Amino acid sequence: MCIRDRPLSAGNLFADVQTKGSLAWWGYRLPIQLPLIWETLQLALASTLVAVAIATVFAFLAANNAWSPAPVRFAIRVLVAFLRTMPELAWAVIFVMAFGIGAIPGFLALMLHTVGSLTKLFYEAVESAQNKPVRGLAACGASPLQKIRFALWPQVKPLFLSYGFMRLEINFRSSTILGLVGAGGIGQELMTNIKLDRYDQVSITLLLIILVVSALDMLSGRLRLWVLEGKK
């Protein structure tokens, strides 16, 4: 009788690793899966941080009320439309063919798609900002950069943070799918278990993903309060 044929037992659910039917018994591949979960989390975090930085710059260049030249606004909007039109999986396949199996294709795929998505959200937030602070600074002779720094940025920073944290959660879930095409992370382990009919390991892997996504949701909420309001 193989391990996957031994179902979980409610009475033994939290027993030790020697007890059949316990979570610990099912988790015999955790030493392999936990490092892959950590790699997936690192992949999502790195791609999100780089994408947020790039999208922030692009947003102020693409917004109609940020005083950038019209050709620059048009070029950036066309570029980010192309980036977000291509799904992450398509980008991952392209980069796997170019760089081989590993974390680099996953990072590039997530980063490019995130830049496209966040830039649109960011420049729309900038365009919806109130104009009164801008007019006040203009009356004092402020430069365009000073207007952005002291009038627009304080208004859009909460939205930028919210969108950034939301995209981190999305990228973590997406990175599990990218692993199916060899772009690094827990996805390849998940696909292997599905192909081998190891559904106990599929369940454990999905449980780990759910736990990490829930933890990210709680952590992002606390970080947002800490950054915006100074609360612990």
XYZ file of C-alpha atoms in Angstrom:
232
model
C 0.000 0.000 0.000
C 1.650 3.216 -1.091
C 1.635 6.406 0.939
C -0.867 8.197 -1.257
C -3.447 5.447 -0.559
C -3.474 6.225 3.175
C -6.051 8.996 3.668
C -5.903 11.607 6.360
C -7.555 10.565 9.612
C -9.307 13.161 11.788
C -8.081 11.473 14.965
C -4.471 11.366 13.823
C -4.404 14.656 11.915
C -1.822 16.370 14.128
C 0.078 13.290 15.266
C 3.807 12.743 14.664
C 5.478 11.647 11.458
C 5.329 7.959 12.403
C 1.516 7.946 12.585
C -0.207 6.984 9.363
C -2.977 9.350 8.345
C -1.391 12.437 9.939
C -0.369 15.655 8.200
C 3.229 14.953 9.184
C 2.999 11.513 7.546
C 1.733 13.101 4.340
C 4.428 15.761 4.500
C 7.338 13.434 3.818
C 8.446 15.705 0.945
C 8.394 18.915 2.967
C 12.227 19.120 2.998
C 11.950 19.450 -0.800
C 8.789 21.556 -0.955
C 9.624 24.199 1.671
C 12.788 25.434 -0.139
C 10.763 25.571 -3.365
C 8.061 27.625 -1.625
C 10.789 29.971 -0.373
C 12.214 30.234 -3.900
C 8.751 31.031 -5.246
C 8.259 33.724 -2.609
C 11.643 35.265 -3.406
C 10.770 35.216 -7.106
C 7.486 37.022 -6.504
C 9.036 39.561 -4.122
C 11.995 40.425 -6.366
C 9.887 40.795 -9.502
C 7.313 42.929 -7.666
C 9.871 45.297 -6.123
C 11.642 45.900 -9.438
C 8.331 46.295 -11.276
C 6.947 48.785 -8.716
C 10.048 50.957 -9.069
C 9.874 50.949 -12.872
C 6.088 51.412 -12.963
C 6.295 54.399 -10.602
C 8.651 56.206 -12.983
C 6.618 55.208 -16.030
C 3.372 56.331 -14.384
C 4.503 59.917 -13.899
C 5.866 59.982 -17.439
C 2.614 58.583 -18.882
C 0.128 60.666 -16.880
C -1.500 63.565 -18.689
C -1.138 65.881 -15.687
C 2.570 65.237 -15.001
C 4.006 67.553 -17.672
C 5.879 64.983 -19.755
C 6.023 65.432 -23.566
C 3.124 63.931 -25.516
C 5.348 61.548 -27.563
C 6.813 60.153 -24.321
C 3.348 59.585 -22.854
C 2.183 57.844 -26.001
C 5.281 55.630 -26.262
C 5.061 54.492 -22.643
C 1.344 53.741 -22.896
C 1.874 51.635 -26.013
C 4.785 49.806 -24.375
C 2.934 48.932 -21.180
C -0.157 47.901 -23.157
C 2.022 45.399 -25.018
C 3.635 44.164 -21.792
C 0.348 43.440 -20.048
C -1.270 41.962 -23.174
C 1.234 39.101 -23.149
C 0.338 36.720 -20.277
C 3.005 35.706 -17.790
C 2.982 32.137 -19.079
C 3.765 33.266 -22.630
C 6.630 35.442 -21.382
C 7.914 32.516 -19.306
C 7.939 30.157 -22.306
C 9.868 32.724 -24.353
C 12.469 33.278 -21.630
C 12.814 29.553 -20.866
C 13.685 29.043 -24.536
C 16.187 31.906 -24.324
C 17.808 31.275 -20.918
C 16.912 27.684 -20.056
C 15.101 26.301 -17.016
C 15.546 28.301 -13.819
C 14.426 31.307 -11.810
C 15.576 33.973 -14.311
C 12.782 33.262 -16.851
C 10.214 33.396 -14.066
C 11.583 36.669 -12.720
C 11.607 38.343 -16.133
C 8.129 37.085 -17.043
C 6.567 38.303 -13.797
C 8.460 41.588 -13.821
C 7.482 42.555 -17.377
C 3.821 41.711 -16.957
C 3.710 43.478 -13.595
C 5.264 46.620 -15.087
C 2.537 46.659 -17.731
C -0.290 46.152 -15.253
C 0.935 48.466 -12.500
C 1.890 51.327 -14.815
C -1.700 51.572 -16.061
C -3.078 51.520 -12.523
C -0.478 54.032 -11.348
C -0.906 56.633 -14.086
C -4.683 56.457 -13.754
C -4.236 57.140 -10.028
C -1.990 60.110 -10.828
C -4.516 61.500 -13.297
C -7.300 61.221 -10.701
C -5.341 63.234 -8.109
C -6.762 66.603 -7.078
C -5.342 69.628 -8.843
C -5.641 72.180 -6.023
C -2.263 71.355 -4.385
C -0.635 71.503 -7.818
C -2.072 74.955 -8.502
C -0.921 76.148 -5.103
C 2.656 75.059 -5.729
C 2.551 76.503 -9.247
C 1.593 79.868 -7.759
C 4.718 79.673 -5.606
C 6.895 79.018 -8.676
C 7.489 75.297 -8.088
C 9.126 73.226 -10.818
C 7.353 70.212 -12.382
C 9.481 67.849 -10.272
C 8.560 69.722 -7.102
C 4.870 69.561 -8.052
C 5.166 65.795 -8.451
C 7.092 65.384 -5.206
C 4.972 67.584 -2.944
C 1.532 67.677 -4.617
C 0.918 64.475 -6.571
C 3.027 61.897 -4.733
C 1.398 62.339 -1.273
C -2.015 61.789 -2.864
C -1.144 58.659 -4.837
C 1.252 56.945 -2.419
C -1.500 54.998 -0.582
C -2.861 53.684 -3.873
C 0.608 52.786 -5.115
C 1.258 50.783 -1.939
C -2.099 49.029 -2.116
C -1.603 48.074 -5.739
C 1.958 46.943 -5.042
C 0.926 44.651 -2.180
C -1.973 43.285 -4.214
C 0.369 42.535 -7.098
C 2.783 40.717 -4.754
C 0.035 38.255 -3.857
C -0.905 37.858 -7.525
C 2.732 37.274 -8.490
C 3.153 34.580 -5.852
C 0.167 32.693 -7.231
C 1.337 33.275 -10.800
C 4.847 32.062 -10.020
C 3.436 28.675 -8.994
C 1.959 28.379 -12.494
C 5.170 29.513 -14.180
C 6.986 26.620 -12.546
C 4.941 24.293 -14.731
C 6.983 25.416 -17.753
C 10.315 25.258 -15.928
C 10.473 28.864 -14.721
C 11.450 27.958 -11.163
C 9.586 27.580 -7.889
C 7.005 25.172 -6.486
C 5.071 24.825 -9.751
C 7.351 22.154 -11.154
C 6.979 20.092 -7.977
C 3.207 20.471 -8.241
C 3.175 19.327 -11.867
C 5.435 16.357 -11.095
C 3.121 15.189 -8.306
C 0.073 15.530 -10.560
C 1.730 13.481 -13.323
C 2.753 10.775 -10.841
C -0.721 10.691 -9.246
C 0.736 11.644 -5.861
C -2.397 13.487 -4.816
C -1.384 13.571 -1.172
C 1.568 15.719 -2.209
C -0.641 17.813 -4.478
C -2.839 18.506 -1.456
C 0.119 19.381 0.783
C 1.564 21.682 -1.892
C -1.754 23.479 -2.357
C -2.087 23.808 1.423
C 1.363 25.413 1.615
C 0.427 27.857 -1.166
C -2.803 28.806 0.628
C -0.948 29.365 3.910
C 1.678 31.576 2.276
C -0.939 33.626 0.392
C -2.889 34.126 3.639
C 0.280 35.174 5.454
C 1.110 37.631 2.666
C -2.359 39.126 2.907
C -2.008 39.701 6.657
C 1.535 41.023 6.352
C 0.680 43.408 3.527
C -2.141 44.904 5.573
C 0.153 45.505 8.541
C 2.915 46.955 6.378
C 0.467 49.322 4.726
C -0.698 50.629 8.096
C 2.896 50.963 9.274
C 4.013 52.877 6.206
C 0.991 55.149 5.884
C -0.030 55.716 9.488
C 2.989 54.749 11.546
C 1.043 52.011 13.341
C 2.704 48.852 14.518
